[in-house]
Coordinates of C-alpha atoms in Angstrom, one line a residue:
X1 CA 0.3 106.1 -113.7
X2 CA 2.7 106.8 -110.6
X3 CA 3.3 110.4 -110.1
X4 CA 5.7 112.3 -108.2
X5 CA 4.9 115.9 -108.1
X6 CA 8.2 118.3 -106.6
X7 CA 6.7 121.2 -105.6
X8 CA 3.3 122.0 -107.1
X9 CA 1.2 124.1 -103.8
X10 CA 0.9 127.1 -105.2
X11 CA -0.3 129.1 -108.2
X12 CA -0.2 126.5 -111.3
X13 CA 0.3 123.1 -109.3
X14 CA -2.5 122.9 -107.6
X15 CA -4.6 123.1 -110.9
X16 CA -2.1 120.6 -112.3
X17 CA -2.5 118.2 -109.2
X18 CA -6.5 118.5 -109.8
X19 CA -6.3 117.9 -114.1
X20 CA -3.8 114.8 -112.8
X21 CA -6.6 113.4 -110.2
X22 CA -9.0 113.7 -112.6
X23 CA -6.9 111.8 -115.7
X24 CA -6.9 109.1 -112.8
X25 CA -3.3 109.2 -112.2
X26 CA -1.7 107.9 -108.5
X27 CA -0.3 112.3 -107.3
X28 CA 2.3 111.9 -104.5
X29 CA 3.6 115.7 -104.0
X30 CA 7.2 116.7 -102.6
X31 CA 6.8 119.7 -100.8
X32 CA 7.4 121.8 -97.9
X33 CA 4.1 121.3 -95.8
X34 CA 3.4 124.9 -96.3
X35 CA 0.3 124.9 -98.3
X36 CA -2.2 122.1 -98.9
X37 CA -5.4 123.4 -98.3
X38 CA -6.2 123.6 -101.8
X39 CA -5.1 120.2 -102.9
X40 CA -7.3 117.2 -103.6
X41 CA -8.1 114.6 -101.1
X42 CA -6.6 112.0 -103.2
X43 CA -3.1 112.9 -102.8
X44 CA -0.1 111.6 -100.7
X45 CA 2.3 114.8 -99.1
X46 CA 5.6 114.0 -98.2
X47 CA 7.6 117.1 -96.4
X48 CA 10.8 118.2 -96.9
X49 CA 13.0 121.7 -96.2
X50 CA 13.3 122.6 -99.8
X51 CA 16.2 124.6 -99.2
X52 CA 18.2 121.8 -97.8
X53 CA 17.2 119.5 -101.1
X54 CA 20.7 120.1 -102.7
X55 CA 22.3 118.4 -100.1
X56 CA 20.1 115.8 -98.9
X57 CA 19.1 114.9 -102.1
X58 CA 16.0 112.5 -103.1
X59 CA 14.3 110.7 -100.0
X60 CA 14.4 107.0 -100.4
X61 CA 10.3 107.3 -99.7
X62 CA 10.2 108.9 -102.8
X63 CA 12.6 106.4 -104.9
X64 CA 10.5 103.5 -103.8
X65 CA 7.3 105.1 -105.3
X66 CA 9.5 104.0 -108.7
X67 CA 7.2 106.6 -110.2
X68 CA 6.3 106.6 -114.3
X69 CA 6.8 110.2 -114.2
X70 CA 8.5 112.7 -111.9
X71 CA 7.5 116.6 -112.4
X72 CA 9.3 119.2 -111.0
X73 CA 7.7 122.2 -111.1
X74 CA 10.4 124.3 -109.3
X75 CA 13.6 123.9 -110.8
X76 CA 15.8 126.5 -110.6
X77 CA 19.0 125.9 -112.3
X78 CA 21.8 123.5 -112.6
X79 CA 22.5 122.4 -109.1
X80 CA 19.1 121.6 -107.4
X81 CA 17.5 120.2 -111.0
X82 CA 20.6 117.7 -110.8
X83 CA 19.9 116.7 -108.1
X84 CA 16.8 115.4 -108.6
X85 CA 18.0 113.7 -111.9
X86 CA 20.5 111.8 -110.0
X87 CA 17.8 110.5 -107.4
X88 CA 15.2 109.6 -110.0
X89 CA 18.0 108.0 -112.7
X90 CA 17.0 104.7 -113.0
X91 CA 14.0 104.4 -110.8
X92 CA 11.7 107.1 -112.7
X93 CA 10.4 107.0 -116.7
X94 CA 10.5 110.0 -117.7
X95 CA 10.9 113.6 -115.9
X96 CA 9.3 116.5 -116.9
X97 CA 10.0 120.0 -115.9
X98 CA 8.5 123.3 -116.0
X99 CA 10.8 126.3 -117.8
X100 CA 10.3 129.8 -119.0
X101 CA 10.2 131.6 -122.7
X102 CA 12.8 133.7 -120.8
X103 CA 15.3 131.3 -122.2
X104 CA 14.8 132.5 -125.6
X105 CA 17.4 135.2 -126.9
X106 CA 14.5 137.5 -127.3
X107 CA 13.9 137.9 -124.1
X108 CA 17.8 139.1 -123.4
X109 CA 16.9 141.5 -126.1
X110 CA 13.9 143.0 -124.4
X111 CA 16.6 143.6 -121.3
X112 CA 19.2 144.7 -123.7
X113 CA 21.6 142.0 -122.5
X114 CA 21.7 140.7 -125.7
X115 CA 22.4 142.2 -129.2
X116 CA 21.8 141.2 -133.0
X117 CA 19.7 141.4 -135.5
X118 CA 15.7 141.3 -135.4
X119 CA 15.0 137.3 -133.9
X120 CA 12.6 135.4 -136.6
X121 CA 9.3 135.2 -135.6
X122 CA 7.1 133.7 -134.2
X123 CA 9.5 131.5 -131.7
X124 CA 9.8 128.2 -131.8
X125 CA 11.0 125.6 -129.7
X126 CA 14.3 125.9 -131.7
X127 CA 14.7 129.2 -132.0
X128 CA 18.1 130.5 -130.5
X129 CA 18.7 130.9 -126.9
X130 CA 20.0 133.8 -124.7
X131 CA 23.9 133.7 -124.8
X132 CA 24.4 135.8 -121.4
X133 CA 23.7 133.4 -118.7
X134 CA 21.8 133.7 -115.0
X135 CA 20.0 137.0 -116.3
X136 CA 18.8 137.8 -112.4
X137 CA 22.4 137.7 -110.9
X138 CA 23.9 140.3 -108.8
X139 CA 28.0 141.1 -108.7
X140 CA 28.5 140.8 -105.8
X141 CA 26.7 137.7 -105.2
X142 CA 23.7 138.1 -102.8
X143 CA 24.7 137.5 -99.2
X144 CA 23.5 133.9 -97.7
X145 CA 20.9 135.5 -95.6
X146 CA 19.0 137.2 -98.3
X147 CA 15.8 135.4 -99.7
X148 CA 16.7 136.4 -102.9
X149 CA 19.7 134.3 -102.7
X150 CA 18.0 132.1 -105.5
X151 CA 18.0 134.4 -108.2
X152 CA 21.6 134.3 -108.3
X153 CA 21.9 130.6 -109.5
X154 CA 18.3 130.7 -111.3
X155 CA 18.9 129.5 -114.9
X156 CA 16.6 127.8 -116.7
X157 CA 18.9 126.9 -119.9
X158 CA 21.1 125.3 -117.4
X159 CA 18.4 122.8 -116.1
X160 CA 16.7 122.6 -119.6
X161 CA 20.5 120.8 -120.3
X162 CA 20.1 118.8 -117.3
X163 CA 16.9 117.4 -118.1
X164 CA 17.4 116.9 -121.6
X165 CA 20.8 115.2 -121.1
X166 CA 20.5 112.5 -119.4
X167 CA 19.8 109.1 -121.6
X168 CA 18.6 107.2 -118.8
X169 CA 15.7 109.3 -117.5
X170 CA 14.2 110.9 -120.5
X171 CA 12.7 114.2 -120.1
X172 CA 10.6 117.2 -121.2
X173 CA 10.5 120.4 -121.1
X174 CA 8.2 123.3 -120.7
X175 CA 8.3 126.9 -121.8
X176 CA 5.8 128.9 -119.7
X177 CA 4.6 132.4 -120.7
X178 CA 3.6 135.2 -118.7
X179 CA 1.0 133.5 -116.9
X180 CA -2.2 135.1 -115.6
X181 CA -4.7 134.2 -112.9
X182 CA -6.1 134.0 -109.3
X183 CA -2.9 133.5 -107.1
X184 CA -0.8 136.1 -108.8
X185 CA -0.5 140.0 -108.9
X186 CA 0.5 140.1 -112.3
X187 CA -1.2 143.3 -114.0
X188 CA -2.4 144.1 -110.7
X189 CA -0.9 148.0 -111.4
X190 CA -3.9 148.0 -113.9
X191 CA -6.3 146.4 -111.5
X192 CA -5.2 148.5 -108.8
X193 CA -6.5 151.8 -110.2
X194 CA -9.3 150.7 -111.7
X195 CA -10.1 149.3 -108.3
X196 CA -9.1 152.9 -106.9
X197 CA -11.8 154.7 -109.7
X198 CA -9.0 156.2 -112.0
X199 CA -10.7 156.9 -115.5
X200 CA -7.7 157.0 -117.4
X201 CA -4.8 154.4 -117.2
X202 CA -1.5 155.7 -118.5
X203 CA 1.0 153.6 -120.7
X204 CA 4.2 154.2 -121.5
X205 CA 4.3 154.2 -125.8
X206 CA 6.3 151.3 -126.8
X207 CA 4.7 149.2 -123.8
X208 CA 1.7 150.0 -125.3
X209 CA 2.3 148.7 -128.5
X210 CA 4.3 145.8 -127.5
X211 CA 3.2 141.7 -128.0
X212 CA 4.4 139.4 -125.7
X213 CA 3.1 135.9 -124.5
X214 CA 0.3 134.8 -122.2
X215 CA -1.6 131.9 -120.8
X216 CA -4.5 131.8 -118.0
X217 CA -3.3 129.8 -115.2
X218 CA -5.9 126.6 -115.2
X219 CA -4.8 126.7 -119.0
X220 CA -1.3 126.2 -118.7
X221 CA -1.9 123.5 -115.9
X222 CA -4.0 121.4 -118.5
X223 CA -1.1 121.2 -120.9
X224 CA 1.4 120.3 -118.4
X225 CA -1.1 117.7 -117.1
X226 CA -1.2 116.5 -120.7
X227 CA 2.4 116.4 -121.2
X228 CA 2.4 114.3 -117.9
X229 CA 0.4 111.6 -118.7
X230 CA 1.5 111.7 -122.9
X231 CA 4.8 109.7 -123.2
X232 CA 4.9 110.9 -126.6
X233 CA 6.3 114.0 -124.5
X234 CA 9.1 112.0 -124.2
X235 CA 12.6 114.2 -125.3
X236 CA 10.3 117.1 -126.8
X237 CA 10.3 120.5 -125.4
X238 CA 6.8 122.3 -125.4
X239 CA 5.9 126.3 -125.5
X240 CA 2.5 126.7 -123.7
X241 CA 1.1 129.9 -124.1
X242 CA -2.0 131.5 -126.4
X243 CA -2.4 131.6 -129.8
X244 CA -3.4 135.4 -130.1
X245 CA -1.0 138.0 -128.5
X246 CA -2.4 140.9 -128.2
X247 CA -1.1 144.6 -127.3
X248 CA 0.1 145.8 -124.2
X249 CA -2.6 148.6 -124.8
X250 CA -5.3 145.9 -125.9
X251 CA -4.1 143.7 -122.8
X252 CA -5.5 146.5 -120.4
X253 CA -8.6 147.5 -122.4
X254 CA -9.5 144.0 -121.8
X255 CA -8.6 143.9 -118.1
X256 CA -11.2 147.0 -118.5
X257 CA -13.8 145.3 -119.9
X258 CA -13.4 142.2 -117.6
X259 CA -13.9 145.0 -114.4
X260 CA -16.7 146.5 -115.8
X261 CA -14.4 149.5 -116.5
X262 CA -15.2 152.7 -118.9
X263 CA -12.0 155.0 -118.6
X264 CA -9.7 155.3 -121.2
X265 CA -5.8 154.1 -121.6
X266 CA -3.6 156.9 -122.7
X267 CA -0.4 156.5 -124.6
X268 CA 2.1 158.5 -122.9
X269 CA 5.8 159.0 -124.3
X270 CA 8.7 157.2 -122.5
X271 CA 10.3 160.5 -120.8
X272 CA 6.9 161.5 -120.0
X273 CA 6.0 158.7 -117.8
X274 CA 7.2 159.5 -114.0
X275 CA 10.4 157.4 -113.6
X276 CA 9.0 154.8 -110.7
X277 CA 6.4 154.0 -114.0
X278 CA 8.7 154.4 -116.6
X279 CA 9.6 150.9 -118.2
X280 CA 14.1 150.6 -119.4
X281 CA 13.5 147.8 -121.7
X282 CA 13.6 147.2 -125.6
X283 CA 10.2 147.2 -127.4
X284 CA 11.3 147.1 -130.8
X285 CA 10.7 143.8 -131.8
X286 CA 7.1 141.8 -130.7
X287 CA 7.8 138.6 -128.6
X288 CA 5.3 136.3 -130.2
X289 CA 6.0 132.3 -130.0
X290 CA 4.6 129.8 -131.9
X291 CA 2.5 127.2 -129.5
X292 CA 1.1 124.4 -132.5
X293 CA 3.5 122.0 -131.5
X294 CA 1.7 121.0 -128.0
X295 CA -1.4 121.8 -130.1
X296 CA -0.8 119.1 -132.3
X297 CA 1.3 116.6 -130.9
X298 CA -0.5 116.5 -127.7
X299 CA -3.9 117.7 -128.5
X300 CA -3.7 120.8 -126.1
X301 CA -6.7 123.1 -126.3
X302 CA -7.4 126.6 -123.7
X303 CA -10.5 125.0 -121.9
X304 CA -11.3 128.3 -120.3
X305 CA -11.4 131.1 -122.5
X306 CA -9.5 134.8 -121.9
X307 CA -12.4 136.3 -121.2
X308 CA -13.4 134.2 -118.7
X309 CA -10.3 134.0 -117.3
X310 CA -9.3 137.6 -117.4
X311 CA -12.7 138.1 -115.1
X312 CA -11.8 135.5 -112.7
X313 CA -8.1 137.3 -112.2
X314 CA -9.6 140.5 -111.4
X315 CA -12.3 139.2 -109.2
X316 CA -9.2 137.6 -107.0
X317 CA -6.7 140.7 -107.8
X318 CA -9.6 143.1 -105.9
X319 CA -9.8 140.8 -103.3
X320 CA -6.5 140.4 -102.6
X321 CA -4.1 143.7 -103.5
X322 CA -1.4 143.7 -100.8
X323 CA -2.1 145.8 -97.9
X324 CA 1.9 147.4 -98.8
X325 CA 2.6 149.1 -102.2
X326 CA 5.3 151.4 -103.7
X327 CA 3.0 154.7 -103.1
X328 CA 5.7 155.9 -106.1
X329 CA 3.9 153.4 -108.3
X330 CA 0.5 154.7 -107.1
X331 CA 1.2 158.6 -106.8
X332 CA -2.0 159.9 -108.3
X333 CA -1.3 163.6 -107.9
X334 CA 1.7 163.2 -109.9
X335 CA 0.2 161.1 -112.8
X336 CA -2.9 163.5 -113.3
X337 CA -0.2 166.1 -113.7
X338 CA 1.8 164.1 -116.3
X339 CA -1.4 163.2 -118.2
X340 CA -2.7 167.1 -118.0
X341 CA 0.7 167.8 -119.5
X342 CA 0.2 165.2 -122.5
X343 CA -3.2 165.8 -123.0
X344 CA -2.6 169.8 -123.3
X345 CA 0.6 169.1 -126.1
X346 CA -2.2 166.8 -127.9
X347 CA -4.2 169.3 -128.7

């Protein structure tokens, strides 16, 4: 098939673009010029000035592609995921588009900007959705300048509607996880001291104990590649994420084992931990989502394993922590205090 990639250079794309070369699909990828190193031979570029895309909509290089399927791996709300609706309407099969779990009311709950009763779980594709819109806007908006900008209009119910709701250019939909890898810094607090010889990692209780969802990076790419090139993806939405979700406590322990690591992770009360550390959210109900439906309508399997891919993410994390870090984050002298101070009430 004809594929038109927007976006798609960095972190998951590049593994998606490589799954799509290898299912033998025609990859021509929309994208800034930026980053292509790490993309296969195979594939057509054509540039643009992403920030610009909301006015000069879809090139008519791109339209005459008249691609089976378009993927947009960066939409970030309403406007800009509109606008490539209306330039792929009637030229394009089917568009598919990548979205977040952080569209599930659950997820307002864990920021406490939404209230209720405990959500049913696990989550599925039709469980209920946050109520309180545009979770990462500021009042007042952020000034033009600022390259945060985005996160004001970031929204991905509103382009979930978008792509969903247009009859003549049927879509799909989605629903990433927290997703883990080579490329990203996730977890890299952990990393980071074990890299730095700390024998004891703290964690605040109720982080500790708290399930949420994850998927290795080559992982995820695989099922969006599948829901690609499957037009029996056609008007489903998909959560993509592991079966097993464990701890936040476990989650560590198993960043130590992957690092050859043998300290020990200490549960520390919440007004214990030292407030650049301390985590404001709401741990009282597990985030687990239910991921069978890609599993069985689409076949999609993990074909690298956690462990595996837990070790590849901290080979790259200790190879590439940023030179610049919060030192409030880091402040050792203050944390062996703290954990002196827990330790001695243990006993």
């Amino acid at each position: 098939m004809k594929i038109v990639v927007i976006g798609g250079t960095r972190f998951i794309g590049p593994h998606v673009v490589r799954h799509l070369i290898e299912m033998e699909h025609d990859v021509t990828i929309f994208h800034t010029g930026e980053h292509e190193a790490d993309l296969p031979v195979q594939v057509r570029h054509v540039h643009h000035a992403w920030g610009r895309i909301p006015v000069m909509g879809i090139p008519d290089e791109l339209r005459e592609i008249a691609p089976d399927v378009v993927l947009h791996m960066v939409p970030i709300g309403e406007r800009d995921t509109q606008v490539v609706v209306d330039g792929f309407r009637g030229v394009a099969g089917r568009l598919v588009a990548i979205s977040s779990m952080d569209v599930y009311r659950l997820y307002g709950k864990l920021h406490r900007t939404e209230s209720g009763p405990p959500e049913e779980l696990p989550l599925n594709e039709d469980s209920p959705l946050r109520e309180k819109l545009y979770p990462y806007r500021e009042d007042p908006p952020r000034a033009e300048d600022d390259p945060r900008k985005w996160m004001d209009d970031y929204e991905k119910i509103m382009a979930e509607r978008v792509v969903m709701g247009e009859p003549e250019l049927p879509g799909t939909v989605l629903r990433l996880p927290m997703v883990y890898g080579p490329g990203t810094l996730r977890d890299f607090e952990y990393v980071k001291r074990i890299a730095d010889g700390r024998s004891i990692i703290p964690m605040q209780e109720g982080v500790a104990q708290w399930r949420g969802p994850r998927g290795y990076v080559e992982n995820i790419a695989y099922g969006v590649a599948l829901a690609v090139g499957d037009g029996r993806a056609a008007g489903r939405i998909y959560n993509i994420g592991e079966e097993e979700s464990p701890s936040g406590e476990e989650w560590v322990r198993r960043i130590g084992q992957a690092a050859g690591w043998h300290g020990r992770v200490v549960v520390v009360p919440a007004e214990r931990m030292p407030e650049p550390m301390r985590f404001t959210g709401n741990f009282e109900q597990d985030w687990l989502v239910d991921t069978s439906r890609i599993r069985r309508e689409l076949g999609y399997k993990e074909i690298i394993s956690q462990e595996e891919g837990l070790r590849r993410t901290v080979a790259w994390q200790r190879d590439n922590l940023p030179a610049e870090v919060d030192a409030a984050q880091f402040d050792y002298e203050a944390e062996d205090a703290m954990l002196a101070g827990v330790e001695q009430t243990s006993l």
